[in-house]
CSV table of C-alpha atoms and ligand atoms in Angstrom, one decimal:
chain,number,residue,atom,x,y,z
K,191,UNK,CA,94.2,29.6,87.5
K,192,UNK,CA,93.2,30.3,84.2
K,193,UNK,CA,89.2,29.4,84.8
K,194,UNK,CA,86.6,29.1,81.2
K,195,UNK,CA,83.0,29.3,82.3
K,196,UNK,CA,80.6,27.9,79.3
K,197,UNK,CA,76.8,29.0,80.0
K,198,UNK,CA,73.9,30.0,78.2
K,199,UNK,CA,73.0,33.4,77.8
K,200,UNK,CA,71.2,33.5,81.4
K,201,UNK,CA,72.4,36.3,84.2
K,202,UNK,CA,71.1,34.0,87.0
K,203,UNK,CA,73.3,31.3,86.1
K,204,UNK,CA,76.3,33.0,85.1
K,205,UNK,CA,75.6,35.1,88.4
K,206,UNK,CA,76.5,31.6,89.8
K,207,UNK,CA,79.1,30.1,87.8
K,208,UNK,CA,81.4,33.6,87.9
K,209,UNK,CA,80.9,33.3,92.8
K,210,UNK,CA,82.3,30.0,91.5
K,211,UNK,CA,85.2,30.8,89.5
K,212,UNK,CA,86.2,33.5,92.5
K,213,UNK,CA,87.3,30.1,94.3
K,214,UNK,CA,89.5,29.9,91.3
K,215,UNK,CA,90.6,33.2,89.9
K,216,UNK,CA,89.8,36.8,89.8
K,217,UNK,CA,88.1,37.1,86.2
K,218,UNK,CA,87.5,34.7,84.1
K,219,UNK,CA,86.9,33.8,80.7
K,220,UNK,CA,83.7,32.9,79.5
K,221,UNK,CA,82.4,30.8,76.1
K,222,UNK,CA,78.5,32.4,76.0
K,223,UNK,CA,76.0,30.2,74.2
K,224,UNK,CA,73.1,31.7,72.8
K,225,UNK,CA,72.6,35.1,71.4
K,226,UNK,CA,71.8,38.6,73.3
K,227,UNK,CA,74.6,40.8,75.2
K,228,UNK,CA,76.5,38.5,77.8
K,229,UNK,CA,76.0,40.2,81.1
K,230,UNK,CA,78.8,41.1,83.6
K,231,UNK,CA,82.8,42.1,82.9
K,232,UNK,CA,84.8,39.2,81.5
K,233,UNK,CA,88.4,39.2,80.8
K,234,UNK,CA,87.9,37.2,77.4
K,235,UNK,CA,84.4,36.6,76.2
K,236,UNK,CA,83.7,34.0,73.0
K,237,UNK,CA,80.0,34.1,71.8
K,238,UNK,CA,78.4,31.4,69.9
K,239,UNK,CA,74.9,31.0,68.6
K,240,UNK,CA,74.6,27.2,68.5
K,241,UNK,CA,73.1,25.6,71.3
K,242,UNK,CA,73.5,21.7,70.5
K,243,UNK,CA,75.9,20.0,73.0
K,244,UNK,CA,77.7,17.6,70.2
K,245,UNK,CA,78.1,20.6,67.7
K,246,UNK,CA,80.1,22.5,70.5
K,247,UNK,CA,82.7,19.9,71.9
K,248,UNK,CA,85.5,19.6,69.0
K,249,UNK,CA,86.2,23.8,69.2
K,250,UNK,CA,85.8,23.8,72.7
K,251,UNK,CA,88.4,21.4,73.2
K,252,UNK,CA,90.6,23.2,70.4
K,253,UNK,CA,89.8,26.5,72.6
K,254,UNK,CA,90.8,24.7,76.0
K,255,UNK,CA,94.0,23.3,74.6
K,256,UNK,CA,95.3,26.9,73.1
K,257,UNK,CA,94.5,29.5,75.7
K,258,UNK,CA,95.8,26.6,78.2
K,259,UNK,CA,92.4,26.9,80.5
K,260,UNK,CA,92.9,24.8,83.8
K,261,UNK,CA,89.1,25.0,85.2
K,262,UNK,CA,86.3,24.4,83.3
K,263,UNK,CA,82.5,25.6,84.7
K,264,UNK,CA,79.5,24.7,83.4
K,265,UNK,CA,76.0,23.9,85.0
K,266,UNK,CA,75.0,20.8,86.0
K,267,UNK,CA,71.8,20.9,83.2
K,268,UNK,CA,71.3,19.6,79.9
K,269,UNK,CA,73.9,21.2,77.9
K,270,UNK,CA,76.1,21.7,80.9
K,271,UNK,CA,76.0,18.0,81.3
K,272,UNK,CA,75.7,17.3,77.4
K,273,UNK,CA,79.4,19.3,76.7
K,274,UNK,CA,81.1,18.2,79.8
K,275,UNK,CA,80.8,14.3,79.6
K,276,UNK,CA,82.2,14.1,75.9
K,277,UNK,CA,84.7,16.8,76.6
K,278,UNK,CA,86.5,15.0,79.0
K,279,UNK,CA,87.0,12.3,76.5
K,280,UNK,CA,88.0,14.8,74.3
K,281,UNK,CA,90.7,16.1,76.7
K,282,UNK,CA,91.3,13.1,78.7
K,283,UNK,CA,90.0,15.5,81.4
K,284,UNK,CA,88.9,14.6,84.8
K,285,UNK,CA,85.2,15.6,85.4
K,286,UNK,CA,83.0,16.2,88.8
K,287,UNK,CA,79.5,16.5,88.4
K,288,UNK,CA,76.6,18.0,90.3
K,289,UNK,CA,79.3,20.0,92.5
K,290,UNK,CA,77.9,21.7,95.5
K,291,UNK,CA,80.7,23.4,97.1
K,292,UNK,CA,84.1,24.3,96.6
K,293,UNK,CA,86.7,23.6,99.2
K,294,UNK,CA,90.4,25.2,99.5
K,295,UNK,CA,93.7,23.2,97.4
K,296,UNK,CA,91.4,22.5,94.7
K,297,UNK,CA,88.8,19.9,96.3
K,298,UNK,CA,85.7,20.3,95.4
K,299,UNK,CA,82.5,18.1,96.9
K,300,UNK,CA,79.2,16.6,95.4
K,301,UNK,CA,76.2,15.1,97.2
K,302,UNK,CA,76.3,10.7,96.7
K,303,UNK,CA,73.4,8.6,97.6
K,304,UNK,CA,70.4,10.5,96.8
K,305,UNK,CA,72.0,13.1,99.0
K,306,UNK,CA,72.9,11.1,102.0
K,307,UNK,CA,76.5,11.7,101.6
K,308,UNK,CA,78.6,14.1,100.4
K,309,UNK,CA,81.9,13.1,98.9
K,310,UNK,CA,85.0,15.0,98.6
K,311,UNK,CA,86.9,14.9,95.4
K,312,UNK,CA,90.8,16.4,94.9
K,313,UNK,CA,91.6,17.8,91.3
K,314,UNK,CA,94.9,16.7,90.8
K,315,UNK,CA,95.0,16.9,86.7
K,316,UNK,CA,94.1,20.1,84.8
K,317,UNK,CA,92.5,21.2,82.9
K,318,UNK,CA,89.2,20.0,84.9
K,319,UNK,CA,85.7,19.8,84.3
K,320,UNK,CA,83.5,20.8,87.0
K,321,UNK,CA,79.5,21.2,86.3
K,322,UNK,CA,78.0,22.9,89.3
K,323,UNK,CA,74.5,22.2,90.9
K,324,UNK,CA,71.6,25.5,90.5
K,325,UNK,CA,71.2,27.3,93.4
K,326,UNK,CA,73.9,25.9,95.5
K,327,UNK,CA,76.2,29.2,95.0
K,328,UNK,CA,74.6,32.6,95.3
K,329,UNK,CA,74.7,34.5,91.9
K,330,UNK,CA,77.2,37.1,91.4
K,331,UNK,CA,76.0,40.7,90.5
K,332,UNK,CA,76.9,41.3,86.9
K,333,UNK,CA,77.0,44.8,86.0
K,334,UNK,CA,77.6,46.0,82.5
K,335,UNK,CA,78.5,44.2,79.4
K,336,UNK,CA,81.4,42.4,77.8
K,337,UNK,CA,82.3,42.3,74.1
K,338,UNK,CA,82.6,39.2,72.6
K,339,UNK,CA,84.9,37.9,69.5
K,340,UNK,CA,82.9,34.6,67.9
K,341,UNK,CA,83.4,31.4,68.4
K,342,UNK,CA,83.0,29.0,65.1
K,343,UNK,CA,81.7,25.8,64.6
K,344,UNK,CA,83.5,24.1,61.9
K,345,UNK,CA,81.3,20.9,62.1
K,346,UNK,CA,77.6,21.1,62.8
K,347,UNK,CA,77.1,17.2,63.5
K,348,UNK,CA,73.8,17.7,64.8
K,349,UNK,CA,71.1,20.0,63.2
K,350,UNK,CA,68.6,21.8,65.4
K,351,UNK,CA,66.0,21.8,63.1
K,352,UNK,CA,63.0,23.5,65.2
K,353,UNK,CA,62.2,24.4,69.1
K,354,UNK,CA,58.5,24.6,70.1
K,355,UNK,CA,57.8,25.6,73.4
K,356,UNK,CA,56.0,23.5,75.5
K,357,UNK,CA,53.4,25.4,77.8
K,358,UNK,CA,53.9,25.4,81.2
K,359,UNK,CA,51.8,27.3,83.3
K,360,UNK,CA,53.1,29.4,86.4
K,361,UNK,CA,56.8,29.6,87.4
K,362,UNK,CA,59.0,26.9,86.6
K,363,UNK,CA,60.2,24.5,89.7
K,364,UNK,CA,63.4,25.1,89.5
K,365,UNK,CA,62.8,29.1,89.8
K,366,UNK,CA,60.2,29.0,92.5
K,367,UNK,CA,60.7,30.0,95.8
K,368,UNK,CA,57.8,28.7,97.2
K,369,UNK,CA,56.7,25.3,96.3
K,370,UNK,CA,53.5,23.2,97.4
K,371,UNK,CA,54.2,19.6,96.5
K,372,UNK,CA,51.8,16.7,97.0
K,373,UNK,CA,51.8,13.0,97.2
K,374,UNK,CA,49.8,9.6,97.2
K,375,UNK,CA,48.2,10.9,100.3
K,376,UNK,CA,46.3,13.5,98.4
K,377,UNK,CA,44.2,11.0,97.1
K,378,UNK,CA,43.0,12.1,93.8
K,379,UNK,CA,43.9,14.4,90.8
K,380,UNK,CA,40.9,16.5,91.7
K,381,UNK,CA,42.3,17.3,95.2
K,382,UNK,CA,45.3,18.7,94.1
K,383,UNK,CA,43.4,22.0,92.9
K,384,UNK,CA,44.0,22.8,96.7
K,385,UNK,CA,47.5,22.4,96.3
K,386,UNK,CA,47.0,25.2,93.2
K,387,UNK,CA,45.1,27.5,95.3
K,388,UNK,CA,47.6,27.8,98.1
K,389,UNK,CA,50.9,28.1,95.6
K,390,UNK,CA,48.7,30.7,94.3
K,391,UNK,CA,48.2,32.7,97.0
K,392,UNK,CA,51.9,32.3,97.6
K,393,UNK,CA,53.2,32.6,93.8
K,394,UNK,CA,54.3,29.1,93.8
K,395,UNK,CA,54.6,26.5,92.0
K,396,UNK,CA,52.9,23.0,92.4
K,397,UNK,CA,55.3,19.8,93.0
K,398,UNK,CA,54.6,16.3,93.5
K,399,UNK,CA,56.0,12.9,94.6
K,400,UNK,CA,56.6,10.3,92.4
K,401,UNK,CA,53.4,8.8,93.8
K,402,UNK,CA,51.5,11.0,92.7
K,403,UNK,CA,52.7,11.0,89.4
K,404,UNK,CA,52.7,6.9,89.4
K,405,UNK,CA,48.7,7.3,90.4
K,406,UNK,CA,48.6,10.0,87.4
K,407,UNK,CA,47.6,12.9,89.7
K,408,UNK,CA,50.7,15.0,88.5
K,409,UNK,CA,52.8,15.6,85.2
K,410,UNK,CA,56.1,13.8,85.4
K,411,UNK,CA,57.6,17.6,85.0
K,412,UNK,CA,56.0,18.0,88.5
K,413,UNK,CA,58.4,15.3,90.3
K,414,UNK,CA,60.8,16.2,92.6
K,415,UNK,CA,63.3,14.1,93.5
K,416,UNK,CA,66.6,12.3,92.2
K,417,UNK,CA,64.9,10.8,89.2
K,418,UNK,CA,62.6,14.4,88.9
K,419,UNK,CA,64.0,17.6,89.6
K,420,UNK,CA,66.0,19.0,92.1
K,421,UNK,CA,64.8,22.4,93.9
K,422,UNK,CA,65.7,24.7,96.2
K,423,UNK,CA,62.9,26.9,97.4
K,424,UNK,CA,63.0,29.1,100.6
K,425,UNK,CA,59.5,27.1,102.0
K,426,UNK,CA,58.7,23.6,100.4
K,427,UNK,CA,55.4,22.6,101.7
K,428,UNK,CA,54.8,18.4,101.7
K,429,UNK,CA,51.5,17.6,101.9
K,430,UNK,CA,50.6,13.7,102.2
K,431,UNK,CA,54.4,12.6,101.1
K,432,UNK,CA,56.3,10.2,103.3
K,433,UNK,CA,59.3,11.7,102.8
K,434,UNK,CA,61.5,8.5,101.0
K,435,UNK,CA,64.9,9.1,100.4
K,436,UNK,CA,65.0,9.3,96.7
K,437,UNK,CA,62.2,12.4,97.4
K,438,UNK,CA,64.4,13.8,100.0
K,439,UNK,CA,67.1,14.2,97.4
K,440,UNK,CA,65.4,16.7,95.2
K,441,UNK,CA,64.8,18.7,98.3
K,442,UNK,CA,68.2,19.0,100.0
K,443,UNK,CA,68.4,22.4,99.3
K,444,UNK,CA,65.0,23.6,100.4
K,445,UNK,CA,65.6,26.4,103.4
K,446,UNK,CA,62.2,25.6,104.9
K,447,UNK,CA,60.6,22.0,104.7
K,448,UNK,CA,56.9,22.3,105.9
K,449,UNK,CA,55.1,18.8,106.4
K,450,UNK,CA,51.3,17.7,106.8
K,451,UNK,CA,51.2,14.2,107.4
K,452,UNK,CA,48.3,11.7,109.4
K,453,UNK,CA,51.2,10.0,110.3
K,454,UNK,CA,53.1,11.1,113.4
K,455,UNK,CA,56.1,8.0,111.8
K,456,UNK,CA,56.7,10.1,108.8
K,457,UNK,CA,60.1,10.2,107.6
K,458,UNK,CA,59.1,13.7,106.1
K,459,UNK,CA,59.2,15.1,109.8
K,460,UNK,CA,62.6,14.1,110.3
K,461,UNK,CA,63.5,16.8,107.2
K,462,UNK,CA,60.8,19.4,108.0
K,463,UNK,CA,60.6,22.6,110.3
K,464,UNK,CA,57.5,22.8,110.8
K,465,UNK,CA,55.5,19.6,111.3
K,466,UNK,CA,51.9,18.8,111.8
K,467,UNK,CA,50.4,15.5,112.2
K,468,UNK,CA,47.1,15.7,110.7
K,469,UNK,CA,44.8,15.5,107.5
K,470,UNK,CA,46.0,17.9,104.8
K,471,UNK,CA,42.6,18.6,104.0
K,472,UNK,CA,42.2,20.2,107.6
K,473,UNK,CA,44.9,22.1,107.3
K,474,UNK,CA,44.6,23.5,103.9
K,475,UNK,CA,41.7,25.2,103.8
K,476,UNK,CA,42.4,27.0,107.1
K,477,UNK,CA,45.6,28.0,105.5
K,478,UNK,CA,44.7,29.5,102.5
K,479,UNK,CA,41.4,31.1,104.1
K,480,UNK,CA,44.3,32.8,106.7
K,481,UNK,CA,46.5,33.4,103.6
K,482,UNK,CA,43.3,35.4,102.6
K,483,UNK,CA,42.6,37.7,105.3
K,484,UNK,CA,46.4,38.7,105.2
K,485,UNK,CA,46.4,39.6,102.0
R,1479,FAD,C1,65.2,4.4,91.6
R,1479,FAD,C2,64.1,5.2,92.3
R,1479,FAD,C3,63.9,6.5,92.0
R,1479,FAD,C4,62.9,7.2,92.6
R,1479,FAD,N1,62.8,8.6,92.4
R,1479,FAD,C5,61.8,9.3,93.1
R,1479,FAD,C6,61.7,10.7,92.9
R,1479,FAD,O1,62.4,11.3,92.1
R,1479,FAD,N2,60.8,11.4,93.6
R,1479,FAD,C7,59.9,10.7,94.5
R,1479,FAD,O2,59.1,11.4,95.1
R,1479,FAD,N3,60.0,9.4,94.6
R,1479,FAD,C8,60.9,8.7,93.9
R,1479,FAD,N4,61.0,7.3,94.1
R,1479,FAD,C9,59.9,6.6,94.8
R,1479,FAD,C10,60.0,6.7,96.3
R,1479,FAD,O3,60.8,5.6,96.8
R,1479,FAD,C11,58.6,6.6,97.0
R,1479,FAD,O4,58.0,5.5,96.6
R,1479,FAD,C12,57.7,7.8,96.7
R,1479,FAD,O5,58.4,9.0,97.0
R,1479,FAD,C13,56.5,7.7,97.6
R,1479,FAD,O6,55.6,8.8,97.3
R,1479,FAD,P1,54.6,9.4,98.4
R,1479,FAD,O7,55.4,9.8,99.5
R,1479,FAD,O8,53.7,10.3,97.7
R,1479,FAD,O9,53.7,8.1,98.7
R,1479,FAD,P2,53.6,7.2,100.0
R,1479,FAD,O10,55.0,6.7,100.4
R,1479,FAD,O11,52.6,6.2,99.7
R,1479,FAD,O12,53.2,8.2,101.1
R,1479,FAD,C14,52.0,8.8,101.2
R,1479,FAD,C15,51.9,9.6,102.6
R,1479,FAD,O13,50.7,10.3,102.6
R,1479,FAD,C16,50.3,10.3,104.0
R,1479,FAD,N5,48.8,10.6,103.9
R,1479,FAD,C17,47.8,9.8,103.5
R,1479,FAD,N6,46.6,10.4,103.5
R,1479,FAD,C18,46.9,11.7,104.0
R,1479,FAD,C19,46.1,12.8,104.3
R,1479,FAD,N7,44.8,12.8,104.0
R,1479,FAD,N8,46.7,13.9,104.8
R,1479,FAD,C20,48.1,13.9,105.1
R,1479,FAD,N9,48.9,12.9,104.9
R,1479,FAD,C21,48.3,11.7,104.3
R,1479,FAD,C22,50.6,8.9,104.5
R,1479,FAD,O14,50.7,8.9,105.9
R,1479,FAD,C23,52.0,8.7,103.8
R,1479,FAD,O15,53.0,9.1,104.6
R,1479,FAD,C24,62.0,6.6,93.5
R,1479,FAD,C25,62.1,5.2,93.8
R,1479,FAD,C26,63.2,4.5,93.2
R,1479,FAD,C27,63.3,3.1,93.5
């Protein structure tokens, strides 16, 4: 099937979104966003600098229609999400988000209810829209380069006028494979320094529940969970969280949940590996002081 993947300039998530299109065909095309080289071999590659969603839609569409593309991949992220919504009206094209896996005869499945259920979904009209969850497909190794011919905008409807980082310190959520997430049981802002010294030690990154952010103990960038974001680290560590559904969602894909919880009724045990029923701030310490001699 003749498959388009639109991404930024970004191996990682190309790496994904070409294991994806294998499902679909053997090479496919790709629309890159951004500017740089676009990693790995394409059969046709299109390159265009802007980066605003509404500015990209119309050619896309015009693109789509000519070269007769039947699958359409993009991530599930802001501009993923931002082309793939108004494209489909553009197209009158069906659209699955937030897909997880790919199954064979063109179904395709997506986690429902805060990740309590996963539904199944049969593309029976191309072309389709599919923007795929992070970290759900392993990334493809993309060796070499592909040219690219360019892709132009013939309307800029919306101007980006400037981009100023915002500093974050450490590794992003999303990127970390270790994360050390806490909750209204850590008690204060202060107390979550701990939380900071162990992600250290383990080049983490620091999470929290929405509790904590509520109580103001954590940065609403720090929230995990279906309204924060969604991660998939190899050890998640949940210290003094409950473990409530719309938490569990932003954990799904997390290989290793480790709790530490006073209570032994914590829904957070029924998702965890490792469990232990006591006072974080017992635990800890004697963690990171173990961490310590290791190192
Ligand atoms: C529409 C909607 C969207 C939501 N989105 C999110 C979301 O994205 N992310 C999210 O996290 N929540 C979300 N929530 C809120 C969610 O329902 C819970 O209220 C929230 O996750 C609870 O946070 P918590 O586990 O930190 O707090 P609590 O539920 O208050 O749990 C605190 C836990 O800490 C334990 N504890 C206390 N002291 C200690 C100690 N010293 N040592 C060890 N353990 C201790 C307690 O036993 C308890 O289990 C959402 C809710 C709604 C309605």
């Amino acid at each position: 099937m003749r498959t388009l993947i639109v991404e930024m300039i970004e191996p990682k998530r190309l790496g994904e979104l070409v294991t994806v299109s294998r499902e679909f065909c053997e090479q496919p095309d790709i629309v890159a966003v951004g500017t740089g080289q676009i990693p790995g071999s394409f059969a046709k590659a299109y390159q265009v600098e802007d980066t605003v969603a509404a500015n990209l839609v119309s050619d896309l569409a015009s693109l789509i229609v000519n070269e007769g593309y039947e699958v359409i991949l993009l991530t599930a992220s802001t501009l993923g999400s931002g082309i793939a919504a108004p494209l489909s009206v553009k197209l009158s094209a069906p659209v699955v988000s937030e897909v997880i896996r790919i199954q064979p005869d063109l179904v395709v499945e997506r986690p429902l209810y805060g990740g309590k259920a996963v539904a199944s979904y049969k593309l029976n009209k191309m072309p389709a829209i599919l923007t795929i969850r992070r970290k759900y497909f392993e990334a493809a190794d993309l060796q070499g380069f592909t040219d690219s011919s360019l892709l132009s905008i013939t309307e800029k409807k919306v101007e980006l006028i400037a981009e100023k980082e915002e500093k974050t310190e450490g590794i992003p959520l999303e990127d970390a494979e270790v994360i050390v997430s806490g909750g209204r049981g850590i008690g204060t802002a202060e107390n979550f320094s701990i939380l900071q010294d162990l992600a250290d030690l383990l080049n983490g990154a620091v999470g929290a529940s929405r509790g904590a952010v509520d109580e103001g103990w954590a940065q609403p960038t720090q929230q995990v969970g279906q309204t924060g974001k969604i991660v998939a680290p190899s050890v998640y560590f949940a210290l003094g969280i409950s473990g409530a559904s719309q938490h569990l969602a932003g954990i799904a894909n997390a290989k290793c949940v480790v709790a530490i919880n006073k209570d032994e009724e914590a829904n957070i045990f029924k998702r965890a590996r490792f469990g232990i029923v006591s006072d974080y701030k017992k635990i800890v310490p004697v963690l990171i002081e173990t961490l310590k001699e290791e190192a």
